[in-house]
Coordinates of C-alpha atoms in Angstrom, one line a residue:
Chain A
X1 CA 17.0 30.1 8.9
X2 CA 18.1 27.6 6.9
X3 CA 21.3 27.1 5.5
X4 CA 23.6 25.1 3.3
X5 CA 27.3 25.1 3.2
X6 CA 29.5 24.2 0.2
X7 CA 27.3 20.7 0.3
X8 CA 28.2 18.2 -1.7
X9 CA 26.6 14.2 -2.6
X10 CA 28.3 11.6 -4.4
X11 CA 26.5 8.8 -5.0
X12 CA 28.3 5.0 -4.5
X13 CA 28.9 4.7 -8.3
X14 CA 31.2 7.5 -7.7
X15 CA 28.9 10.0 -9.9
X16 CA 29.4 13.5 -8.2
X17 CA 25.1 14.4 -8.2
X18 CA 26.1 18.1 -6.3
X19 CA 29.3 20.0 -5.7
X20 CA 29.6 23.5 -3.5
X21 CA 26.1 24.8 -2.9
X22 CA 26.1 27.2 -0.4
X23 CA 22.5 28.6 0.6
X24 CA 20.6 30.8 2.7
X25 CA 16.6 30.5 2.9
X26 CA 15.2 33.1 5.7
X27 CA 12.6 32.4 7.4
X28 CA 9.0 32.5 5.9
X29 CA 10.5 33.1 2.5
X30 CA 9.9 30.8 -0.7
X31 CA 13.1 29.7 -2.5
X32 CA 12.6 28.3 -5.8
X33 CA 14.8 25.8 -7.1
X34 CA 15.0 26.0 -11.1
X35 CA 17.0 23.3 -13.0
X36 CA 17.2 21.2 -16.4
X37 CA 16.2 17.6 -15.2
X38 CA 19.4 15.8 -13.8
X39 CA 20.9 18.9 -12.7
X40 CA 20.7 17.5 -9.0
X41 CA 17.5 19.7 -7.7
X42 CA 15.4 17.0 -6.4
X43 CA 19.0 15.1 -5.0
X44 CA 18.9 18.3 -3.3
X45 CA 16.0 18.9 -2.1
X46 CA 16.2 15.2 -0.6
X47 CA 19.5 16.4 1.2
X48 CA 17.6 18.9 2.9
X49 CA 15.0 16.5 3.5
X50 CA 17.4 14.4 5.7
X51 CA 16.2 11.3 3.7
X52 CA 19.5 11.2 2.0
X53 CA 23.1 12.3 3.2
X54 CA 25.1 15.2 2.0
X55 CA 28.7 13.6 1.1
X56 CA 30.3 16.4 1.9
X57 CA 29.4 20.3 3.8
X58 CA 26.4 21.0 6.2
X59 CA 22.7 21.4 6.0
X60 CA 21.4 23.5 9.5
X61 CA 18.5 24.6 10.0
X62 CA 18.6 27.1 13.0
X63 CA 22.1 26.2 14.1
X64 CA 21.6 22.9 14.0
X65 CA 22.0 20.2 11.7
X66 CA 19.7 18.0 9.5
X67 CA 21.2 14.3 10.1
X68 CA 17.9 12.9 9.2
X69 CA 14.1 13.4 9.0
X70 CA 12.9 15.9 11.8
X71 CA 9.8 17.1 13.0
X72 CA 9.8 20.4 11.8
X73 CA 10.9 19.6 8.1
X74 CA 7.8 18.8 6.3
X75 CA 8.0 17.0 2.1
X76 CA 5.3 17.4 0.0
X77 CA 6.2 14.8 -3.3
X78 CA 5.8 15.2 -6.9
X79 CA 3.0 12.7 -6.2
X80 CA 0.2 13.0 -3.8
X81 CA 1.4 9.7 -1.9
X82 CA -1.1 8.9 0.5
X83 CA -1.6 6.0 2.4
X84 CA -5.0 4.2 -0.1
X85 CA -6.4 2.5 3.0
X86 CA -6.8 5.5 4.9
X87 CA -9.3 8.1 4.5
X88 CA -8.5 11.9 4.1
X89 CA -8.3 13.1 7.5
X90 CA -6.3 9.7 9.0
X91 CA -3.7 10.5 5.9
X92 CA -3.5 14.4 6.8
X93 CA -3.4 13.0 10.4
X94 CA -0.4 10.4 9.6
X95 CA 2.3 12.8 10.8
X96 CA 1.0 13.5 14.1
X97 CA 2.2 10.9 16.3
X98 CA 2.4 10.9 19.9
X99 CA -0.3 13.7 19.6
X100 CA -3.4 12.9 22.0
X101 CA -6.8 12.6 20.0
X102 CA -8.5 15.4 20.6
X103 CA -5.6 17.5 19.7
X104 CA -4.9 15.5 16.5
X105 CA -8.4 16.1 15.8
X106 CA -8.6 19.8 15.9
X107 CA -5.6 19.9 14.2
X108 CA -6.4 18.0 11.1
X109 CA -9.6 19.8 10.8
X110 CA -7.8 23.3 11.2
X111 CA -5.5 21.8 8.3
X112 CA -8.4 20.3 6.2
X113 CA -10.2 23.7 6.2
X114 CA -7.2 25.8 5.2
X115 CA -6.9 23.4 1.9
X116 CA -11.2 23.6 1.5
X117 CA -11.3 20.3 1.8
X118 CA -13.1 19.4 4.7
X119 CA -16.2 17.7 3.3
X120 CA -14.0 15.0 2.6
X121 CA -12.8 14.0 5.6
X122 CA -14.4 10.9 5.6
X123 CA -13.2 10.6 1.7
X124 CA -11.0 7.3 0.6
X125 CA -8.0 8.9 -2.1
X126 CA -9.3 7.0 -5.1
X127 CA -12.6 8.9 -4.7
X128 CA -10.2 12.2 -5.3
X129 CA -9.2 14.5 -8.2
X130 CA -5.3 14.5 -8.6
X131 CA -5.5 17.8 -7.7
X132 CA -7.4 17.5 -4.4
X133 CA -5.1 14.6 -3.8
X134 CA -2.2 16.8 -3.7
X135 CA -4.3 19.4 -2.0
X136 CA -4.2 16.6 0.9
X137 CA -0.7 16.2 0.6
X138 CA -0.5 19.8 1.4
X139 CA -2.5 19.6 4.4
X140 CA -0.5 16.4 5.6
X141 CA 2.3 18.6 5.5
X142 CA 1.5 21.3 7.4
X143 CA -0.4 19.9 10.2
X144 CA 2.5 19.4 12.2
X145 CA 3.5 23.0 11.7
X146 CA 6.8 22.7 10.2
X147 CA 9.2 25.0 10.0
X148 CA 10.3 24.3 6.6
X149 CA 8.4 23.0 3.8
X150 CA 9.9 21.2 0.8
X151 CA 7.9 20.9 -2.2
X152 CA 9.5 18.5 -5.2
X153 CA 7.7 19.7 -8.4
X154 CA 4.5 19.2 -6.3
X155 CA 2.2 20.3 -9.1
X156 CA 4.3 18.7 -12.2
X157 CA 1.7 16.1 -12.8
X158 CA -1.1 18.3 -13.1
X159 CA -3.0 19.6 -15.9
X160 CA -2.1 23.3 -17.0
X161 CA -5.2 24.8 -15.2
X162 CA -5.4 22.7 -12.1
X163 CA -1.6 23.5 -11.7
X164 CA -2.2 27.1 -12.0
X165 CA -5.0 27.0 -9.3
X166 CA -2.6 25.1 -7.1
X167 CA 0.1 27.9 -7.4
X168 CA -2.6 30.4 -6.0
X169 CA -3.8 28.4 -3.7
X170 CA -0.6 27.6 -2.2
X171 CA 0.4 31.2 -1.8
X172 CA -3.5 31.7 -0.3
X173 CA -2.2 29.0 2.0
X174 CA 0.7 29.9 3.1
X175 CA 0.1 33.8 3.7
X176 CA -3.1 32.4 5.8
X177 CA -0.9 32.2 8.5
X178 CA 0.4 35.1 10.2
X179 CA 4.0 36.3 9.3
X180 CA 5.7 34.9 11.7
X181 CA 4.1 31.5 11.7
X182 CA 4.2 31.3 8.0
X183 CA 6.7 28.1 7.1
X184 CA 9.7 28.4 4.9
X185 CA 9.0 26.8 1.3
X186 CA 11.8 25.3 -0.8
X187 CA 10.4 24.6 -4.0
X188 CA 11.5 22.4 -6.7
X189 CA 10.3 22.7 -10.2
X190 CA 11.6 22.6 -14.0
X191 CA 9.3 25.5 -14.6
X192 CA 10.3 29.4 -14.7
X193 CA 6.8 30.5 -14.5
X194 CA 5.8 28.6 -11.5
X195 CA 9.2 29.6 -9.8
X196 CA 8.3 33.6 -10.6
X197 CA 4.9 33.1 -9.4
X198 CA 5.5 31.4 -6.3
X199 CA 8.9 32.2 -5.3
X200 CA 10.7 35.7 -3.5
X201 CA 14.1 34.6 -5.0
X202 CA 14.8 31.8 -7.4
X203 CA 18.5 30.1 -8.0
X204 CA 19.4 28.1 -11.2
X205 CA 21.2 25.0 -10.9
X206 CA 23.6 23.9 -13.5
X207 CA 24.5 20.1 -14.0
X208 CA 27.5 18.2 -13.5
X209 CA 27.9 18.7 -10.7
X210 CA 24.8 20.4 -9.9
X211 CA 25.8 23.6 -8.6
X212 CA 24.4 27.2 -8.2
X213 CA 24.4 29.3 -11.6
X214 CA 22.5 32.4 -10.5
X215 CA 20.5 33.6 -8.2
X216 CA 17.4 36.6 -9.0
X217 CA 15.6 38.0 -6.3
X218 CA 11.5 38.4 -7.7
X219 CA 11.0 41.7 -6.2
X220 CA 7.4 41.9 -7.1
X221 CA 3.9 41.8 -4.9
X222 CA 2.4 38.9 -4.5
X223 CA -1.0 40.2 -5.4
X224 CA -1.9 39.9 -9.3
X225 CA 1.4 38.8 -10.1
X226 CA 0.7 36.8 -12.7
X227 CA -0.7 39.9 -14.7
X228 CA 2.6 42.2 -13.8
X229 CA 4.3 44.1 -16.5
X230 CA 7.5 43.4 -15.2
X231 CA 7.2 40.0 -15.4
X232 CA 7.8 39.0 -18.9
X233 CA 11.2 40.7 -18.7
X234 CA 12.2 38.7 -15.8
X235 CA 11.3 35.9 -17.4
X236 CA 13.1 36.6 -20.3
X237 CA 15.8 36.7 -18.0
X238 CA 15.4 33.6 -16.5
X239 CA 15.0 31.5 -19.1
X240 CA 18.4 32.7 -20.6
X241 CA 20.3 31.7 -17.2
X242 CA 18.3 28.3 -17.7
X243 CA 20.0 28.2 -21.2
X244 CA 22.8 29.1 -20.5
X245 CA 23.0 26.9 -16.7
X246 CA 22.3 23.8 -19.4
X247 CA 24.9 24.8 -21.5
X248 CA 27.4 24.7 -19.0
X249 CA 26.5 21.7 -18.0
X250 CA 26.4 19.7 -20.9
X251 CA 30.0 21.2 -21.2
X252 CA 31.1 19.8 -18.5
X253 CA 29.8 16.2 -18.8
X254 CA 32.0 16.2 -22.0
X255 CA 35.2 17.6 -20.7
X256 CA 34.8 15.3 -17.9
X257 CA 33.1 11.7 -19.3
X258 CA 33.1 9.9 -15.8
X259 CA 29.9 7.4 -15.0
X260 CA 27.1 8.3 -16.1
X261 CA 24.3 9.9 -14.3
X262 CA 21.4 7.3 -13.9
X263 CA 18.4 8.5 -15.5
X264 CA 16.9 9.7 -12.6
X265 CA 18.2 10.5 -9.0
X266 CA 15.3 9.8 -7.0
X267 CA 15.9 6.1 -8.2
X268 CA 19.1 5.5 -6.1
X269 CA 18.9 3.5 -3.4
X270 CA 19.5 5.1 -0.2
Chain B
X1 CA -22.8 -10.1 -12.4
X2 CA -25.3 -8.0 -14.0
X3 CA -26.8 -6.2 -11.1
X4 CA -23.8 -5.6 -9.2
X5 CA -22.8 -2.2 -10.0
X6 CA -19.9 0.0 -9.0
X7 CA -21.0 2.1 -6.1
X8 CA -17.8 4.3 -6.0
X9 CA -19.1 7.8 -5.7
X10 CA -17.8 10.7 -8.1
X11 CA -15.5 12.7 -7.0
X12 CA -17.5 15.7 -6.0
X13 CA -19.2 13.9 -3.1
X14 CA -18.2 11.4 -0.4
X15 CA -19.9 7.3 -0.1
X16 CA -23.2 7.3 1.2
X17 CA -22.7 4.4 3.3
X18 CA -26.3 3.0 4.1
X19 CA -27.0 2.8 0.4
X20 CA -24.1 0.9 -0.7
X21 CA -24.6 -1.7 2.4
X22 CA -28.2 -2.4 1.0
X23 CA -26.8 -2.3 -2.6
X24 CA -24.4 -5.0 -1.7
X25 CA -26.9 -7.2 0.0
X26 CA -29.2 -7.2 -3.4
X27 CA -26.1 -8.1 -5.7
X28 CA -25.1 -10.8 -2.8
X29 CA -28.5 -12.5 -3.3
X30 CA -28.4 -12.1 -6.9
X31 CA -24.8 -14.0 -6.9
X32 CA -25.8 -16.3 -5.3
X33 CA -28.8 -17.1 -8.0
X34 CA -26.8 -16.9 -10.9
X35 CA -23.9 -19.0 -9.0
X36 CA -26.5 -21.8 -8.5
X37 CA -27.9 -22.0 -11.7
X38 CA -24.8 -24.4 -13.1
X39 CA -24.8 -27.2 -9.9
X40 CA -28.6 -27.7 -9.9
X41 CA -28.5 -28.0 -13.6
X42 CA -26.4 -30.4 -13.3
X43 CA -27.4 -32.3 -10.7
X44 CA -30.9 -32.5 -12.1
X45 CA -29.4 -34.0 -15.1
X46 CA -27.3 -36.5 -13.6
X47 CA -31.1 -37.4 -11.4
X48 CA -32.6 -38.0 -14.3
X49 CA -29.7 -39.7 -15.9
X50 CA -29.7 -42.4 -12.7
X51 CA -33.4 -43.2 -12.8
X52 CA -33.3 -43.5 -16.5
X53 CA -30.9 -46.2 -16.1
X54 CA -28.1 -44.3 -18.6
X55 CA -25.2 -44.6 -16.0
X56 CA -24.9 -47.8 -13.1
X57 CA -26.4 -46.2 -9.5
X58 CA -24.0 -48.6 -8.5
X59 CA -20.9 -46.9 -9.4
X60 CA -22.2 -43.4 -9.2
X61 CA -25.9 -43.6 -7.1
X62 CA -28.0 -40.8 -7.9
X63 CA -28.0 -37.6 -5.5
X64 CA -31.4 -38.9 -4.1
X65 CA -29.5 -41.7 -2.9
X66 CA -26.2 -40.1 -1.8
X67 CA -29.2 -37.1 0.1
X68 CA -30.7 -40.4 1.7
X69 CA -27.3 -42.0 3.1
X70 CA -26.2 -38.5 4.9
X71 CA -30.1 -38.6 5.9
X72 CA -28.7 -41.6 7.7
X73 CA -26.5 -40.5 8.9
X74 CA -27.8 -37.3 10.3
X75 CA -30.4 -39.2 12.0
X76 CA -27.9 -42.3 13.6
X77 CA -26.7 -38.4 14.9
X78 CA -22.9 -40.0 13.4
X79 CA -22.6 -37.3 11.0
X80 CA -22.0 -34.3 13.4
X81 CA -19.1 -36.1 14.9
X82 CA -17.3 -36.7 11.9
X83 CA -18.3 -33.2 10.4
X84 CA -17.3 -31.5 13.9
X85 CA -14.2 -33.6 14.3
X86 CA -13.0 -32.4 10.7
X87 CA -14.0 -28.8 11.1
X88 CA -12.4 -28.6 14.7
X89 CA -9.3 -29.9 13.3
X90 CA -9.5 -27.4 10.0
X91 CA -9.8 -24.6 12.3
X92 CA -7.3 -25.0 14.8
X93 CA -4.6 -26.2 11.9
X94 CA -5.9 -23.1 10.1
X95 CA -5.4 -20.9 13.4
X96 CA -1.8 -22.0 13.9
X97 CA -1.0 -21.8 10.1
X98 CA -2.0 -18.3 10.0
X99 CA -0.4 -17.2 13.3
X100 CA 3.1 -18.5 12.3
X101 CA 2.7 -17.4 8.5
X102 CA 1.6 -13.9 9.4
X103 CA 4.6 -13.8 12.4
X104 CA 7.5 -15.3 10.2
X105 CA 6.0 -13.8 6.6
X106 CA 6.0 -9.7 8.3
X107 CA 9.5 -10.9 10.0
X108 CA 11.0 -11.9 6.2
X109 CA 9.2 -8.8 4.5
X110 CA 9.8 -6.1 6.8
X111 CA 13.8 -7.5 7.2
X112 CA 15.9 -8.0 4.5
X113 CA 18.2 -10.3 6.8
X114 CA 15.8 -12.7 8.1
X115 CA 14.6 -13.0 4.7
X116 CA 18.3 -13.7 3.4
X117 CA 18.5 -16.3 6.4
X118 CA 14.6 -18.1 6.2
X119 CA 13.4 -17.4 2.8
X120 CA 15.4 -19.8 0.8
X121 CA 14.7 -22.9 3.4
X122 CA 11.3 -22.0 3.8
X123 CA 10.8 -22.3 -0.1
X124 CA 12.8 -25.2 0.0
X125 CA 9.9 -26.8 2.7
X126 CA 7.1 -25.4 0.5
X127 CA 8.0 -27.7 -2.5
X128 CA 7.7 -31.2 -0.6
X129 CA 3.9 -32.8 -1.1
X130 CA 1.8 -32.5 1.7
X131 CA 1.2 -36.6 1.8
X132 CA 5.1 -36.8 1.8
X133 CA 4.5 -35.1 5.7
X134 CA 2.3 -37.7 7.0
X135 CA 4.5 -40.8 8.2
X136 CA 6.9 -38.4 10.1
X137 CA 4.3 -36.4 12.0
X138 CA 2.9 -39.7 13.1
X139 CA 6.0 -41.0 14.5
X140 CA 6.5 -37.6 15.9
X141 CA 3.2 -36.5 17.2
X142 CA 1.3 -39.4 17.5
X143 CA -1.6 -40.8 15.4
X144 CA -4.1 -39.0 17.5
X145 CA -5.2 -34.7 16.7
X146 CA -1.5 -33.5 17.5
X147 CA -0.2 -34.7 14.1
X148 CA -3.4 -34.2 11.9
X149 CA -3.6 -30.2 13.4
X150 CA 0.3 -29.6 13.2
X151 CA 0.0 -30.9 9.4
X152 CA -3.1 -28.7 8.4
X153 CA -1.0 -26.0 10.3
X154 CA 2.1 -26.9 7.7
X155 CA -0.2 -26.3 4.6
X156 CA -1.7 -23.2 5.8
X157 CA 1.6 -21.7 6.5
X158 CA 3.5 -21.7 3.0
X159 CA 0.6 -19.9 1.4
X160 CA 0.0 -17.5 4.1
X161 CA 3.7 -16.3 4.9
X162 CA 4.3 -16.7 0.7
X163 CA 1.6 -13.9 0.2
X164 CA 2.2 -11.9 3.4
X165 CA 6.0 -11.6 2.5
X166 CA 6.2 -10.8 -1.1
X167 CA 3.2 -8.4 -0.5
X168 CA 5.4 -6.2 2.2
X169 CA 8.3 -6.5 0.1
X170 CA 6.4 -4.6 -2.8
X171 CA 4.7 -1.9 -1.0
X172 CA 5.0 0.9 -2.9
X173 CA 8.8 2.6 -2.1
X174 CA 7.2 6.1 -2.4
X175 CA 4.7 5.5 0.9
X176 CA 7.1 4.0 2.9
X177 CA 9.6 6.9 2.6
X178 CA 6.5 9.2 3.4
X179 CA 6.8 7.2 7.3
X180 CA 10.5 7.7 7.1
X181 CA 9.9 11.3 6.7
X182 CA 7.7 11.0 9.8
X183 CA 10.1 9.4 11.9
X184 CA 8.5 6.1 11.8
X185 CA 10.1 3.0 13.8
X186 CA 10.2 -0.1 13.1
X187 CA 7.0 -1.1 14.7
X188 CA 5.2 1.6 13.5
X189 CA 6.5 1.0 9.7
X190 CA 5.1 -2.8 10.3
X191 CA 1.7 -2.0 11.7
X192 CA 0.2 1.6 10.1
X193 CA 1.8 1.5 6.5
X194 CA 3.5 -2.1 5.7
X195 CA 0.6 -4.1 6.9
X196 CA -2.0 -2.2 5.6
X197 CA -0.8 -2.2 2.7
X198 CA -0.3 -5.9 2.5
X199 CA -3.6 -6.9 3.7
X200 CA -5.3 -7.4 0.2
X201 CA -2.4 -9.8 -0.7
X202 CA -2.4 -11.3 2.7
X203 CA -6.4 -11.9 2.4
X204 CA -5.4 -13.9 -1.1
X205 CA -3.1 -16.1 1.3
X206 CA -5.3 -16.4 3.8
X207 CA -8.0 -17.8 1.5
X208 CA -5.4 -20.1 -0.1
X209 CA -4.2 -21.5 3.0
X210 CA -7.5 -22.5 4.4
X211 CA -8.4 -24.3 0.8
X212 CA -4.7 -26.4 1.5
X213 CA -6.5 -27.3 5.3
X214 CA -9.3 -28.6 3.1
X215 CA -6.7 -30.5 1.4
X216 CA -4.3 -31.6 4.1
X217 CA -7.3 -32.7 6.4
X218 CA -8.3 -35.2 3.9
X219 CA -4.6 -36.4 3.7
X220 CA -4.5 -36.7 7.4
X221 CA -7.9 -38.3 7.9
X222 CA -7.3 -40.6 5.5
X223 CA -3.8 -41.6 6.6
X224 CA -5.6 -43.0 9.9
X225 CA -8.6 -42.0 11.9
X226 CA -11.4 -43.2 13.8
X227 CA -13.8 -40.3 12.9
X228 CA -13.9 -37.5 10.3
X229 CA -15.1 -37.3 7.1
X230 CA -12.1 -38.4 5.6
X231 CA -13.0 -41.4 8.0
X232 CA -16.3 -41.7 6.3
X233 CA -14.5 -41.7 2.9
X234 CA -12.3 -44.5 4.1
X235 CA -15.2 -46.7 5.7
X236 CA -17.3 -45.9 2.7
X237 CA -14.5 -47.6 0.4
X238 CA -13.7 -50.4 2.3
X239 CA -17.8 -51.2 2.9
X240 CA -18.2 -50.6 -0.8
X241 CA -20.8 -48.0 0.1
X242 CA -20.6 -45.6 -3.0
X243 CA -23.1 -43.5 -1.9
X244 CA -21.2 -43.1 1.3
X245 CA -18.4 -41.5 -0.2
X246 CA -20.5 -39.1 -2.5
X247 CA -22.1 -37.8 0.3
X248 CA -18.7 -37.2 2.1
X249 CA -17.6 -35.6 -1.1
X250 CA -20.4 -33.3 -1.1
X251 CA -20.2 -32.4 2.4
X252 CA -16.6 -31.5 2.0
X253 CA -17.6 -29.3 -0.9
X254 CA -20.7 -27.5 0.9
X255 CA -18.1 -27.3 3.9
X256 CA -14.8 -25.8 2.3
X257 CA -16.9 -23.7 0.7
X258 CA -19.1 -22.2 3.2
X259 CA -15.8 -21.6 5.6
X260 CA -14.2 -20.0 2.5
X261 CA -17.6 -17.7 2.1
X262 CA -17.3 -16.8 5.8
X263 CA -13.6 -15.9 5.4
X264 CA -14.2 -14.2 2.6
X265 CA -17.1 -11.8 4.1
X266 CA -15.1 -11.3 6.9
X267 CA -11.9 -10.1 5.3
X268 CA -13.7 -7.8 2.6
X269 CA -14.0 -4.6 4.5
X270 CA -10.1 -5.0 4.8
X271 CA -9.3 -4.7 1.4
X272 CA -12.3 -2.3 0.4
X273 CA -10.2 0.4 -0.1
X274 CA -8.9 -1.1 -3.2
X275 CA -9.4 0.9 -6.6
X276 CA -9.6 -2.4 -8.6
X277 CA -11.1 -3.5 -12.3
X278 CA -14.0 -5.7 -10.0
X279 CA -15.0 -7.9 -13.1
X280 CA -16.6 -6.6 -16.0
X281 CA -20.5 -6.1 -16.1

């Protein structure tokens, strides 16, 4: 279970990035995170992460707290980021240390055939399709079978097609394992439909601080989702508490004109 | 350039590695043709312009006459002394350059407070001549290899630790925080993605410093030594023997360029996996 407790981040300029947010993600459930940009999603998402700090309140996972990176919290990036001198299974392999070889090597071969990309093991990045790259980044992820997996708008960069196929084939993924292996995916995206496709409960942020506007449960079957009639309405939905989680935001930045929010939070320095 | 092609596979299938090995060696012969094309040109030109009697053979002997005088002395057997003496002291300078350039150039990348307390001095170093170096290393080394070796190692160094520490100090953020995600220490940041990621940089350095041992072996042979082919250079001005110094010339040419070839060979798988422009047909 992992769980967030009126957390807070203030960044050294004294911009307040996050204020309150109190979670709870079960485990093996996928928690979308739905925000204008600047709204604080990916500041949090790096919170839980344990690459940055909360400022104030408590990120646990299990009882225990995230102080910094840990074994079984896994990031895929907005970009693919692999390593351009190493091929495809030494960059799905990068997380594994102080695994013994023949280990390593089953397990980056299990995780190379659950993305379908095993022919290209022997692969350099540059010879791969954006897509596939981030396909990689996938399987870097959950090779070391992570409890949690954080996903900051992984598929953002893609083309409209190649972004839907990723969406499926995460899901295909991620119920490939059994139930109670499957990992916990916090997801990250500007984009309602990718949140209702992917995601069993999805919570708006608002900006300024970024905070928690709503929260909807998706209370629909995974299978042919895309194509259910209850969708549009929820979307409907959604996209109003977006609106209106914007709204309240740019309300606040003028009530309370302190510094202003650099352009974008994954630029501050640690 | 013309028959060198990009053998990058698409995207739907990994390299086939046997082919592009063979590929390579065609387009390395074919270099090599077109590269020759300009020198023999011009040294048939400046042949005939000798015998002709355009330009004084005394002043600038023909390269029948400069071939003949390292003919000489290959067959006196005086030239492989002065050739090995100069390549033994390249390659030992080069070896020490490089070691303390790599050490003290991953030291100032990797740590932002050795580079606050070297960097600054060590640029400071970098901007005095290499020639300036030459009456100080005497009176502290010695006029014999010790000085000559330690101020090859000096010019190596600057280039090598210049390119080795600017290139850590831009690796791209985003991977590095992909190892801090993984837990990586120190040691491991250095050697699996701050390296690695340096290496085509460093390569650029490493070729530059060995082209500044060219240089500074010449300065040091010059300054005072019984053999060398800076030696030969010196004997072949003070005998007035022109053709002497041509051949020395030439031999420091075919030299500095054949140890720059072999570095260059041996350093290209490291930076193969680099998705660059490559020249244009």
């Amino acid at each position: 279970m992992l769980r967030l407790t009126d957390v807070a981040k203030r960044y050294a300029n004294g911009y307040l990035a996050l204020s309150g947010i109190s979670l709870g993600v079960g485990r093996g459930d996928i928690l979308a995170l739905v925000g204008g940009s600047g709204c604080g999603k990916s500041t949090l998402l790096r919170l839980v992460s344990g690459l940055d700090q909360p400022t104030g309140g408590l990120v646990e996972l299990d009882g225990s707290p995230v102080t910094g990176p840990r074994p079984d919290i896994a990031v895929v990036f907005q970009e693919p980021r692999l390593m351009p001198w190493l091929k495809i299974a030494d960059n799905v392999a990068f997380g594994l240390t102080g695994v013994r070889r023949a280990e390593k090597y089953q397990l980056v071969a299990d995780a190379l055939e659950r993305v379908g990309l095993t022919r290209f093991a022997t692969a350099l990045p540059r010879q791969l399709s954006g897509g596939m790259a981030q396909r990689v980044a996938l399987a870097r992820a959950l090779v070391t079978r992570p409890k949690v997996l954080l996903l900051d708008e992984p598929f953002s960069a893609l083309d409209a097609l190649t972004r839907a196929d990723l969406q499926d084939h995460l899901v295909d993924v991620w119920s490939g394992y059994p139930p109670e292996e499957r990992p916990t995916l916090v997801l990250v995206t500007h984009d309602i439909d990718e949140a209702l496709v992917l995601a069993d409960r999805v919570v708006v942020l608002a900006g300024n601080p970024g905070r928690v506007h709503v929260e909807e449960a998706v209370i629909l079957s995974r299978q042919g989702r895309r194509d259910d009639e209850r969708l549009p309405a929820l979307r409907t939905r959604l996209l109003e508490a977006l609106r209106a989680a914007q709204r309240a935001g740019q309300d606040a930045r003028r009530e309370e004109p302190g510094p202003a929010p650099s352009p974008s939070f994954r630029e501050q320095p640690a | 350039m013309a028959s060198v092609e990009r053998t990058d596979p698409a995207p739907s299938a990994p390299a086939v590695t046997g082919n592009v090995l063979s590929r390579l060696r065609q387009g390395g012969l074919a270099d090599l043709a077109v590269g020759l094309v300009v020198p023999v040109t011009l040294l048939l030109a400046w042949e005939v312009a000798g015998r002709a009697g355009w330009i004084s053979t005394k002043l600038l002997p023909a390269p029948s006459t400069v071939l003949a005088a390292i003919a000489t002395l290959v067959e006196s057997g005086e030239l492989w002394t002065h050739v090995w003496a100069t390549l033994w002291r390249v390659l030992v300078g080069f070896g020490l350059g490089v070691a303390a350039g790599t050490a003290i150039g991953a030291l100032t990348g990797y740590s932002t407070l050795a580079r606050r307390l070297l960097d600054p001095t060590i640029q400071a170093l970098r901007n005095i001549p290499s020639i300036a170096w030459v009456p100080l290393f005497i009176l502290w080394f010695g006029i014999f290899e010790t000085s000559k070796v330690l101020l090859i190692a000096v010019g190596v160094f600057f280039p090598v630790y210049l390119n080795l520490a600017s290139a850590i100090h831009d690796v791209d953020r985003k991977l590095v925080e992909v190892a801090r995600v993984y837990r990586y220490n120190g040691w491991q940041m250095v050697t699996r993605v701050l390296l690695p990621a340096a290496l085509p940089t460093y390569v650029i350095g490493l070729r530059s410093g060995l082209g500044l041992g060219w240089m500074f072996v010449v300065a040091a042979e010059i300054m005072g030594a019984s053999e060398g082919l800076g030696y030969l250079l010196v004997d072949g001005q003070m005998s007035g023997r022109t053709p002497v110094i041509l051949g020395s010339i030439t031999l420091f040419a075919i030299l500095g360029k054949m140890t720059d070839l072999a570095l260059a060979r041996a350093t290209a798988p490291l930076a193969a996996w680099q998705d660059g422009f490559k020249g244009k047909g």
